[in-house]
Short mmCIF file of C-alpha atoms in Angstrom, two decimals:
data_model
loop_
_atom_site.label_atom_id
_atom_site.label_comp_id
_atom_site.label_asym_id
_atom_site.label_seq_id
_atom_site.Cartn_x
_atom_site.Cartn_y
_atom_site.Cartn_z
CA UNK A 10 -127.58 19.57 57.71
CA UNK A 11 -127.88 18.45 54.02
CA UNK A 12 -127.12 14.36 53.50
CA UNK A 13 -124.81 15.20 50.69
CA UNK A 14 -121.23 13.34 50.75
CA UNK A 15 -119.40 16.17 50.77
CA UNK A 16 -116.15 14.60 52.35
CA UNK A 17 -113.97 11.60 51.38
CA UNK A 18 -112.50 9.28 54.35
CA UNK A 19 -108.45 9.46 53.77
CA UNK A 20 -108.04 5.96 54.33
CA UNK A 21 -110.64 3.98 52.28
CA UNK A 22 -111.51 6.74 49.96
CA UNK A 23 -114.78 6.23 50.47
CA UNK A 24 -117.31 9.52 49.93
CA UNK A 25 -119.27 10.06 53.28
CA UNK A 26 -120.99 13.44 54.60
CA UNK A 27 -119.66 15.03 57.75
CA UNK A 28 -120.82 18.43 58.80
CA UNK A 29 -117.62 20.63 59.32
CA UNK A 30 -119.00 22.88 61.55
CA UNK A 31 -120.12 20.17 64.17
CA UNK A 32 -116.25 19.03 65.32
CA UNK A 33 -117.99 18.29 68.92
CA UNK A 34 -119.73 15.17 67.53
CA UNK A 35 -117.90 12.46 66.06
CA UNK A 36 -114.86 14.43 65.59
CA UNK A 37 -112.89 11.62 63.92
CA UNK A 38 -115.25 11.92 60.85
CA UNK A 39 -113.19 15.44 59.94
CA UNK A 40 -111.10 12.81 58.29
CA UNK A 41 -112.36 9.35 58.40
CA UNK A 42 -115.63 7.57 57.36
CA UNK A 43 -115.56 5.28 60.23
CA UNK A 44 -114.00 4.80 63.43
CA UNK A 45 -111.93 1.81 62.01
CA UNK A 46 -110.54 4.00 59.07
CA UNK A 47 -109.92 6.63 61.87
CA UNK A 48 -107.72 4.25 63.87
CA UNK A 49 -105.49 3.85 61.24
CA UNK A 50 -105.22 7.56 60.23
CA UNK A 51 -104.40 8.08 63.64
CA UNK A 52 -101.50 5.85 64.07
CA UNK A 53 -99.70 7.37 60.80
CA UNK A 54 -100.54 10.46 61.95
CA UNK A 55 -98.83 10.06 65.37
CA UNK A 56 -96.11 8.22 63.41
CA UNK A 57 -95.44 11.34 60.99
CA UNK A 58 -95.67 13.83 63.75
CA UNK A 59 -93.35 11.83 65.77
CA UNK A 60 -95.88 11.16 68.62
CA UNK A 61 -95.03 7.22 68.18
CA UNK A 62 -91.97 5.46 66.97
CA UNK A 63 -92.41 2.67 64.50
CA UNK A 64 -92.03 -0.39 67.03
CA UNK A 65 -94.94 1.71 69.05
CA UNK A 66 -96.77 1.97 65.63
CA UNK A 67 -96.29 -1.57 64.17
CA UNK A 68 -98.00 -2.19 67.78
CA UNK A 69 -101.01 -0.37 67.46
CA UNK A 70 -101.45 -1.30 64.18
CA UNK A 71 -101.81 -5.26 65.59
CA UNK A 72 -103.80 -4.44 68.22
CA UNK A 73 -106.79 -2.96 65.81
CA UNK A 74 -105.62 -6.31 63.95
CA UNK A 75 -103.70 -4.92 60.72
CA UNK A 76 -99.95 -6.62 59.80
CA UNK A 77 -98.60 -6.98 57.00
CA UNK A 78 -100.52 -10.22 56.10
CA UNK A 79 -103.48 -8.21 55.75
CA UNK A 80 -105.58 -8.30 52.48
CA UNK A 81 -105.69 -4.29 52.59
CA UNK A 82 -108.52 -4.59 49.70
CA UNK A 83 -110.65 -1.36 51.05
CA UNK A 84 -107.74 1.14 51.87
CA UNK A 85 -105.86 3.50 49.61
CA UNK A 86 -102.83 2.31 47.91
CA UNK A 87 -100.69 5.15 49.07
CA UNK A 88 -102.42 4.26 52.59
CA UNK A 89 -101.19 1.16 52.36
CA UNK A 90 -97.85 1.58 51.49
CA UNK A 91 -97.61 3.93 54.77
CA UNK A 92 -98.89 1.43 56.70
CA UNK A 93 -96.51 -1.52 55.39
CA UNK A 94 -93.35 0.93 55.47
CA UNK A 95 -94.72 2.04 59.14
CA UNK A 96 -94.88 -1.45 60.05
CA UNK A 97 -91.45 -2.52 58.43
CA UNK A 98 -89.83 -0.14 60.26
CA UNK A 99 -91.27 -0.98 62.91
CA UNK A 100 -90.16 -4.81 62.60
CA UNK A 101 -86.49 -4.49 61.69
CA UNK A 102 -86.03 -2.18 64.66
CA UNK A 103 -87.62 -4.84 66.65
CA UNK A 104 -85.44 -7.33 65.23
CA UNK A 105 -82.16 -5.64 65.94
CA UNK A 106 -83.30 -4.85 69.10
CA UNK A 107 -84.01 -8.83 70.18
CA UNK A 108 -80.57 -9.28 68.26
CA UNK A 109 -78.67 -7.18 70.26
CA UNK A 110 -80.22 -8.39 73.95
CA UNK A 111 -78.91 -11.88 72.66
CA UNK A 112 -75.63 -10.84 71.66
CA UNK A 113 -75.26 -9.30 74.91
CA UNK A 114 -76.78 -11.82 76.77
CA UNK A 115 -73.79 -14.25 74.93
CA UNK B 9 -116.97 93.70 75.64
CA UNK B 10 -118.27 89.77 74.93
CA UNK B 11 -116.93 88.16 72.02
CA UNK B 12 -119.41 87.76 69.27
CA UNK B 13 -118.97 86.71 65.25
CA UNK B 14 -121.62 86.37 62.72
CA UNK B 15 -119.68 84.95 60.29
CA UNK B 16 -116.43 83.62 59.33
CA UNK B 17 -114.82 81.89 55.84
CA UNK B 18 -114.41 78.09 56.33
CA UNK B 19 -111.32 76.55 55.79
CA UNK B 20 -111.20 72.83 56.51
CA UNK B 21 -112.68 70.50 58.48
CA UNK B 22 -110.23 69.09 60.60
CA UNK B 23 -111.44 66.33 62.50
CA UNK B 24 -114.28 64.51 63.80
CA UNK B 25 -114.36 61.91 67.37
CA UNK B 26 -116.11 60.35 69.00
CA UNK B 27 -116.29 59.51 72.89
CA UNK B 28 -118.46 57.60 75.24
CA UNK B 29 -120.95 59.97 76.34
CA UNK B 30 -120.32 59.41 80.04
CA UNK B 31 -117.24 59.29 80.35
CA UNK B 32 -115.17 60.95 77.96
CA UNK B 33 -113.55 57.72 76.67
CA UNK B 34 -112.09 58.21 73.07
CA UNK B 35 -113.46 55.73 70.36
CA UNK B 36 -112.02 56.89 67.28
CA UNK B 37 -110.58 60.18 66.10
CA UNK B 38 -110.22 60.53 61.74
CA UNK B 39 -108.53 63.35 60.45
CA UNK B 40 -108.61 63.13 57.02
CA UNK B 41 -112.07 64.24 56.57
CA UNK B 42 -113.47 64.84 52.85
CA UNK B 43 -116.57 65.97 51.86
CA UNK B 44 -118.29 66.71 55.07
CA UNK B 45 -122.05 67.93 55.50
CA UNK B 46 -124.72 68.12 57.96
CA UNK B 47 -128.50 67.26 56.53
CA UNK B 48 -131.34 69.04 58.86
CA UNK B 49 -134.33 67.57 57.82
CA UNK B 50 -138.11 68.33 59.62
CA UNK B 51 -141.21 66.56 59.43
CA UNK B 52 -143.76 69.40 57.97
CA UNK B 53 -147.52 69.42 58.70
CA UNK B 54 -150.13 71.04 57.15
CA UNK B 55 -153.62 72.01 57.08
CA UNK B 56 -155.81 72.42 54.13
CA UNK B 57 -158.88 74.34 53.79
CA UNK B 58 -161.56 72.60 51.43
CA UNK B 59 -160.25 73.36 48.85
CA UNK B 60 -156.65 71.85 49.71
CA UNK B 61 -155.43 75.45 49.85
CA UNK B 62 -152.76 75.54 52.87
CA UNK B 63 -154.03 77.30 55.84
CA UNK B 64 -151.63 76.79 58.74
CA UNK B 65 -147.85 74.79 58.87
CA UNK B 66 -146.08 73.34 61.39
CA UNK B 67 -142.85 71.78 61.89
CA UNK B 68 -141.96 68.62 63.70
CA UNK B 69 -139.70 65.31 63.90
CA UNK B 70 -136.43 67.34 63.51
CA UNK B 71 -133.49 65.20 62.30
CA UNK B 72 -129.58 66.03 62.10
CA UNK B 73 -127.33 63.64 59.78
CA UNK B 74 -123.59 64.54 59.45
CA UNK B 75 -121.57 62.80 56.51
CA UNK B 76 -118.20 62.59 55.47
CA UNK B 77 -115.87 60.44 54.14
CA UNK B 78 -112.04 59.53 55.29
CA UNK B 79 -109.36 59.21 52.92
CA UNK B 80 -107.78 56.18 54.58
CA UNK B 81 -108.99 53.22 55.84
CA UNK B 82 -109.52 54.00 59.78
CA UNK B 83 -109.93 50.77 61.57
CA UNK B 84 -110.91 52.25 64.70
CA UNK B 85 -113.93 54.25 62.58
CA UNK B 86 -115.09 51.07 60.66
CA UNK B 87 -115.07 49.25 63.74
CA UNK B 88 -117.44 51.17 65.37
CA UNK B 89 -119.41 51.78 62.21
CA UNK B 90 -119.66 48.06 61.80
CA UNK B 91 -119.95 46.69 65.54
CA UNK B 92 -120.08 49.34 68.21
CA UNK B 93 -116.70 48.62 69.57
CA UNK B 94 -112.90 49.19 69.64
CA UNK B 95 -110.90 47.25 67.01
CA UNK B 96 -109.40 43.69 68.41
CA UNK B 97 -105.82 43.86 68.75
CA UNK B 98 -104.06 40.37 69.02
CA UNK B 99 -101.94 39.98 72.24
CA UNK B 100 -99.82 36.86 73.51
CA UNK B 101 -103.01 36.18 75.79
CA UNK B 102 -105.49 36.41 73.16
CA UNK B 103 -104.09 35.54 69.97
CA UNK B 104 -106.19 35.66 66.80
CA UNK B 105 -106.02 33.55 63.34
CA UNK B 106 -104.44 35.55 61.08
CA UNK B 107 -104.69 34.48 57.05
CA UNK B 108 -101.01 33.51 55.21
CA UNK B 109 -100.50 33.03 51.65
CA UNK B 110 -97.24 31.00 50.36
CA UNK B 111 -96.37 31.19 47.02
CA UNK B 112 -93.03 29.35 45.83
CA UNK B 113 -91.23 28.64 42.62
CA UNK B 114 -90.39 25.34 42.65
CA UNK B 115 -86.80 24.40 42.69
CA UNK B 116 -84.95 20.93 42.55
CA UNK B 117 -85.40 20.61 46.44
CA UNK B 118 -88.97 21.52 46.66
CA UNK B 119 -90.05 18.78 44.79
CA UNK B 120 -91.17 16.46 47.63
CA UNK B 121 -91.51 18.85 50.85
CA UNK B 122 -92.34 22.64 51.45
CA UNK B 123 -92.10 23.82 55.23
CA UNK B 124 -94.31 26.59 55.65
CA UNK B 125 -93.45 29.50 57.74
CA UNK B 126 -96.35 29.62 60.06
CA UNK B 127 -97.76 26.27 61.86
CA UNK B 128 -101.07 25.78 60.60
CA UNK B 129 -103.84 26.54 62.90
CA UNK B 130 -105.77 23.08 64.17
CA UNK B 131 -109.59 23.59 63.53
CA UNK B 132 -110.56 20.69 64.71
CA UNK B 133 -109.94 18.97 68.31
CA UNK B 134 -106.63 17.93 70.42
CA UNK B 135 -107.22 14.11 69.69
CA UNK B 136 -108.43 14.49 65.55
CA UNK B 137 -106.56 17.82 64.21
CA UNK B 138 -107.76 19.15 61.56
CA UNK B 139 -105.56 21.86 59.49
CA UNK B 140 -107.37 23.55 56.59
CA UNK B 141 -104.71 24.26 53.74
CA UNK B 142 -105.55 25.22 50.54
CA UNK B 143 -102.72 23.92 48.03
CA UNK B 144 -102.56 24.28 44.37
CA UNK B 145 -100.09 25.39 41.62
CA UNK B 146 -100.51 28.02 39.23
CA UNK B 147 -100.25 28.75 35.46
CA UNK B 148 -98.34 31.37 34.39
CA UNK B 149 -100.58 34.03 34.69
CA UNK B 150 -101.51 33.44 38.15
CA UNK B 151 -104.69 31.05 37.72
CA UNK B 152 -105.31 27.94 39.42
CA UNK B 153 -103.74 25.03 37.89
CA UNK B 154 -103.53 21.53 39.74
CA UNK B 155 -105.60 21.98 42.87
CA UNK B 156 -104.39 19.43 45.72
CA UNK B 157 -106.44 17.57 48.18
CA UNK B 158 -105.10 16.79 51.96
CA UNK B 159 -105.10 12.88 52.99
CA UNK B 160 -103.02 10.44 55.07
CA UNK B 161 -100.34 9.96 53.36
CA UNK B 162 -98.88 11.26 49.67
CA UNK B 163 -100.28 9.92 46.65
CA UNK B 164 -101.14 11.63 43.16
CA UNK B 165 -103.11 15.07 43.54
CA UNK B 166 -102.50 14.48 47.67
CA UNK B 167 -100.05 15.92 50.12
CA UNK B 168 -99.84 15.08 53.79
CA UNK B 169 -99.07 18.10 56.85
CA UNK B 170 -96.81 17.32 59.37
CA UNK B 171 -97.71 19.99 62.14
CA UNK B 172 -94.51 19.16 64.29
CA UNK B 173 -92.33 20.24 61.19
CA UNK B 174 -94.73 22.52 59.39
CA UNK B 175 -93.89 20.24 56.61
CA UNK B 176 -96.35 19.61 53.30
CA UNK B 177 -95.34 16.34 51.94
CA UNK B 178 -95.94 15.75 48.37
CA UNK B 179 -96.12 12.36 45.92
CA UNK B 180 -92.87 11.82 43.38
CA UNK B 181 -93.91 13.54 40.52
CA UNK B 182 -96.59 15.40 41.22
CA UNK B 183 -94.76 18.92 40.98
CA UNK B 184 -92.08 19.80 38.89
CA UNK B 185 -88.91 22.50 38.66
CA UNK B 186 -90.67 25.89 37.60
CA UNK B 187 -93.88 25.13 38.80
CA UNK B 188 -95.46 28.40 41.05
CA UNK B 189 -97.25 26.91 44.18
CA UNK B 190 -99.42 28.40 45.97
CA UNK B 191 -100.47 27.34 49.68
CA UNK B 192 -102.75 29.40 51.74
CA UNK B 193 -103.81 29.04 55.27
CA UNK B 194 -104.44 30.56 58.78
CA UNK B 195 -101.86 30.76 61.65
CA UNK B 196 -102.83 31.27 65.17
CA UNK B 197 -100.83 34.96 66.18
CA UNK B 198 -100.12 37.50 68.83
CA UNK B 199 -99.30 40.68 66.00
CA UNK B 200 -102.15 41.37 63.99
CA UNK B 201 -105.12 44.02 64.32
CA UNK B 202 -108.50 42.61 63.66
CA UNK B 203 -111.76 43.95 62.17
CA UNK B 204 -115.37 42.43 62.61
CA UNK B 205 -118.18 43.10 61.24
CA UNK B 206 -120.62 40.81 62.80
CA UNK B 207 -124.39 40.44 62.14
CA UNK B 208 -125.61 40.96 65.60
CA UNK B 209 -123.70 43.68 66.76
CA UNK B 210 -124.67 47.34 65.94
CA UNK B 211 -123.10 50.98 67.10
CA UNK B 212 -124.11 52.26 69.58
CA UNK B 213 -124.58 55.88 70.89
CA UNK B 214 -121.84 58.08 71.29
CA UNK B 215 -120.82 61.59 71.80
CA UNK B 216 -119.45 63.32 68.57
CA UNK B 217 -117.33 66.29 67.88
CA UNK B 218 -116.74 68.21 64.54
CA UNK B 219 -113.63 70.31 64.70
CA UNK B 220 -113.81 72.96 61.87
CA UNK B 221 -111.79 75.77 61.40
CA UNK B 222 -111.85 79.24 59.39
CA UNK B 223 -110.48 82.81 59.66
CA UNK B 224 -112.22 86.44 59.72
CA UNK B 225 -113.74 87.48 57.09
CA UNK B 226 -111.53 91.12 57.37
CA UNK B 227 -108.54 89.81 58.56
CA UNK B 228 -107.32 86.31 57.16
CA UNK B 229 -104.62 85.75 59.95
CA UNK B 230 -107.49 85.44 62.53
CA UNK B 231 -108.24 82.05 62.53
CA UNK B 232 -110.99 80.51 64.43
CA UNK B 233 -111.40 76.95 65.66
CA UNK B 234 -115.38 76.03 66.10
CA UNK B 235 -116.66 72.47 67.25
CA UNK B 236 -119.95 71.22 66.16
CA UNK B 237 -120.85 68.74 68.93
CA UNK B 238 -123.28 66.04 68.63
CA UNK B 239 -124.40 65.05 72.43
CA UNK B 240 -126.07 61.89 71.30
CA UNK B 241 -125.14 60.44 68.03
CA UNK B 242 -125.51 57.27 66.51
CA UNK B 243 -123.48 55.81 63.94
CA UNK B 244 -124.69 54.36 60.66
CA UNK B 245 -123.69 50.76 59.41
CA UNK B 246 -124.53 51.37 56.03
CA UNK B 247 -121.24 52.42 54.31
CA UNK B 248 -118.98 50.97 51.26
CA UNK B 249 -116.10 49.66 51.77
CA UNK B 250 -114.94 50.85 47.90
CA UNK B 251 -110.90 48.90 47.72
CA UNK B 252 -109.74 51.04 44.84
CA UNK B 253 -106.39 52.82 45.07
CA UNK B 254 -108.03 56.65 45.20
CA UNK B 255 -111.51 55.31 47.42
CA UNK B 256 -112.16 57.04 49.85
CA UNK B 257 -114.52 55.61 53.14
CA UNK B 258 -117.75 57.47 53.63
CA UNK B 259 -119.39 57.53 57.37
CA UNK B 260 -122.08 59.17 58.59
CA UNK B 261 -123.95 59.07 62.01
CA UNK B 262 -127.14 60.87 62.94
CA UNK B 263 -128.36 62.74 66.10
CA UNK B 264 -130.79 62.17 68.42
CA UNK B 265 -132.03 64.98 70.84
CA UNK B 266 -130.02 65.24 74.16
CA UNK B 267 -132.96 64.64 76.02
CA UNK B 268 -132.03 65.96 79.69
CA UNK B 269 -130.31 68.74 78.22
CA UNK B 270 -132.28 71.90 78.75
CA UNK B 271 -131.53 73.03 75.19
CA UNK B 272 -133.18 69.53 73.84
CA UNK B 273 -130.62 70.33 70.58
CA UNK B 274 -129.51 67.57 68.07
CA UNK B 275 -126.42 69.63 67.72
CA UNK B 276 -124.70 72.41 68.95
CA UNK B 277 -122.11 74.43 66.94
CA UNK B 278 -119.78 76.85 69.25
CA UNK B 279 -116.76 79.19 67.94
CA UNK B 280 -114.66 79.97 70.89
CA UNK B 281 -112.32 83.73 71.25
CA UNK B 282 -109.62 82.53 69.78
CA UNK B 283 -106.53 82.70 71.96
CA UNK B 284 -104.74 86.29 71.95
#
């Protein structure tokens, strides 16, 4: 297997090499540079595909320790603005949710 | 009194098959045959006096080769030219991925998201997909124009797949009204017929029959059928594959002695009475 970076993580952008062939090892480096990096393609992935609503998302996304208060300096702009909409989302449904159990609870 | 011709005037060579040896089992069966010949070839040895003048010859190492070539392309044939086997046919238990290429004139609509018409076939595992799509517009004369790259989420020069939808997501402004795109890809199906040709499988023997037929030499309305039957043949992999519109696909397999046959022949050729 050559050491050339012949694939670019879609999350930090970062070149990396990953042999294509070998999806049995380290399968998340098909798309990510690192299992961090993977985490959070994972979650938007899920999201997209409908796997995991946004409250689920905005979740996950706290529990690897990303929220909107992050510095996001190493991911992709366009990754970021996933994550933040993702995470929005996420929060207003929350929101209305908690708003809603009060009202009733009135 | 016992039929018996010396001679008759060829008119066509109608077909050649092939079956398993033992038990009749058809392989393939072409009937568009062009071109057809059989090259007998011997080994010849001889011995010199002193002064290299030939004194005695002698004949050995007898070979038979038949070529021919089909006018169409005859999956069954090439599949047993190339691996020694029957042609994979794709069935609802054993689908196969079968190649798909898009190509769209952008309208209004299209401008953010394309659904394709085939889900893309995952490459990679359950828990990290990974769905190989090739994505690019074109210019006007078909060449490659803006190739795209696939990533997390939609940015310039990036689209994202959606599996659940079949959806390719695309950044504001990246394509416009007008523009051709072109998306290509491979879809997991049950209706396709597939071809291999793989490096470590090879044909294998086979019994082959050469269907000819002619008429009397006297009497043009008696037609004769002969067969020229190969006990043992072998197929050759070395063939062209020529894709032009008038190609046709050349084959040829060579015989090997029927060795428990009392004849020991690389070939037999019989002309039956025809039928009154």
């Amino acid at each position: 297997m050559s050491n050339s970076l012949n694939a670019t993580c879609w999350v930090c952008g970062k070149k990396y090499n990953h042999c294509f062939k070998c999806k049995d090892l380290a399968g998340y480096r098909a798309v990510a540079d690192t299992p961090e990096c993977y985490q959070i393609c994972s979650i938007i992935r899920e999201y997209r595909e409908g796997i995991i609503k946004a409250t689920e998302a905005k979740q996950k996304f706290e529990n690897i320790g990303i929220t909107l208060n992050c510095s996001f300096s190493n991911i992709l702009p366009e990754v970021v603005r996933d994550i933040r909409m993702i995470i929005g989302l996420g929060t207003e449904k929350t929101d209305i949710k908690t708003e809603k159990i009060k009202e009733n609870k009135k | 009194m016992s039929f018996d011709i010396n001679n008759f005037v060829l008119d066509e060579c109608k077909r050649v098959f092939s079956r398993n040896a033992d038990t009749g089992t058809m392989n393939f069966l072409v009937s568009q045959i062009e071109d057809p010949s059989i090259q007998c070839d011997s080994e010849e040895i001889v011995k010199n006096d002193a002064k290299g003048t030939p004194l005695a010859k002698w004949s050995q190492g007898k070979t038979a080769t038949f070529s021919a070539s089909n006018s169409l392309l005859d999956f069954n044939l090439m599949s047993w030219q190339f691996n020694g086997e029957d042609k994979t046919i794709a069935t609802s238990g054993a689908t196969v991925n079968a190649p798909a290429i898009e190509e769209k004139t952008l309208t209004s609509s299209d401008l953010l998201e394309i659904v394709l018409a085939n889900s893309v076939v995952n490459s990679g595992t359950v828990s990290t997909p990974v769905y190989k799509i090739t994505v690019s517009t074109l210019t006007r004369d078909g060449a490659c124009k803006q190739v795209f790259t696939q990533g997390a989420s939609a940015a310039a020069g990036v689209f994202t797949y959606t599996a659940a939808t079949k959806k390719l997501t695309f950044n504001s402004g990246d394509l416009a009204v007008g523009d051709k795109l072109f998306v290509a890809y491979e879809y997991s199906t049950e209706n396709a017929v597939v071809l291999y040709n793989s490096a470590d499988k090879f044909a294998s023997s086979s019994e082959i029959w050469v269907e000819i037929k002619g008429h009397d030499i006297c009497s043009t309305g008696t037609v004769y059928a002969g067969y020229v039957v190969f006990p043992n043949a072998t197929l050759s992999a070395n063939t062209t594959v020529s894709l032009g519109k008038e190609d046709s696909f050349p084959f040829e397999f060579s015989a090997a002695q029927d060795y428990c046959s009392d004849n020991k022949e690389l070939f037999r050729i019989v002309v039956p009475q025809p039928a009154a």
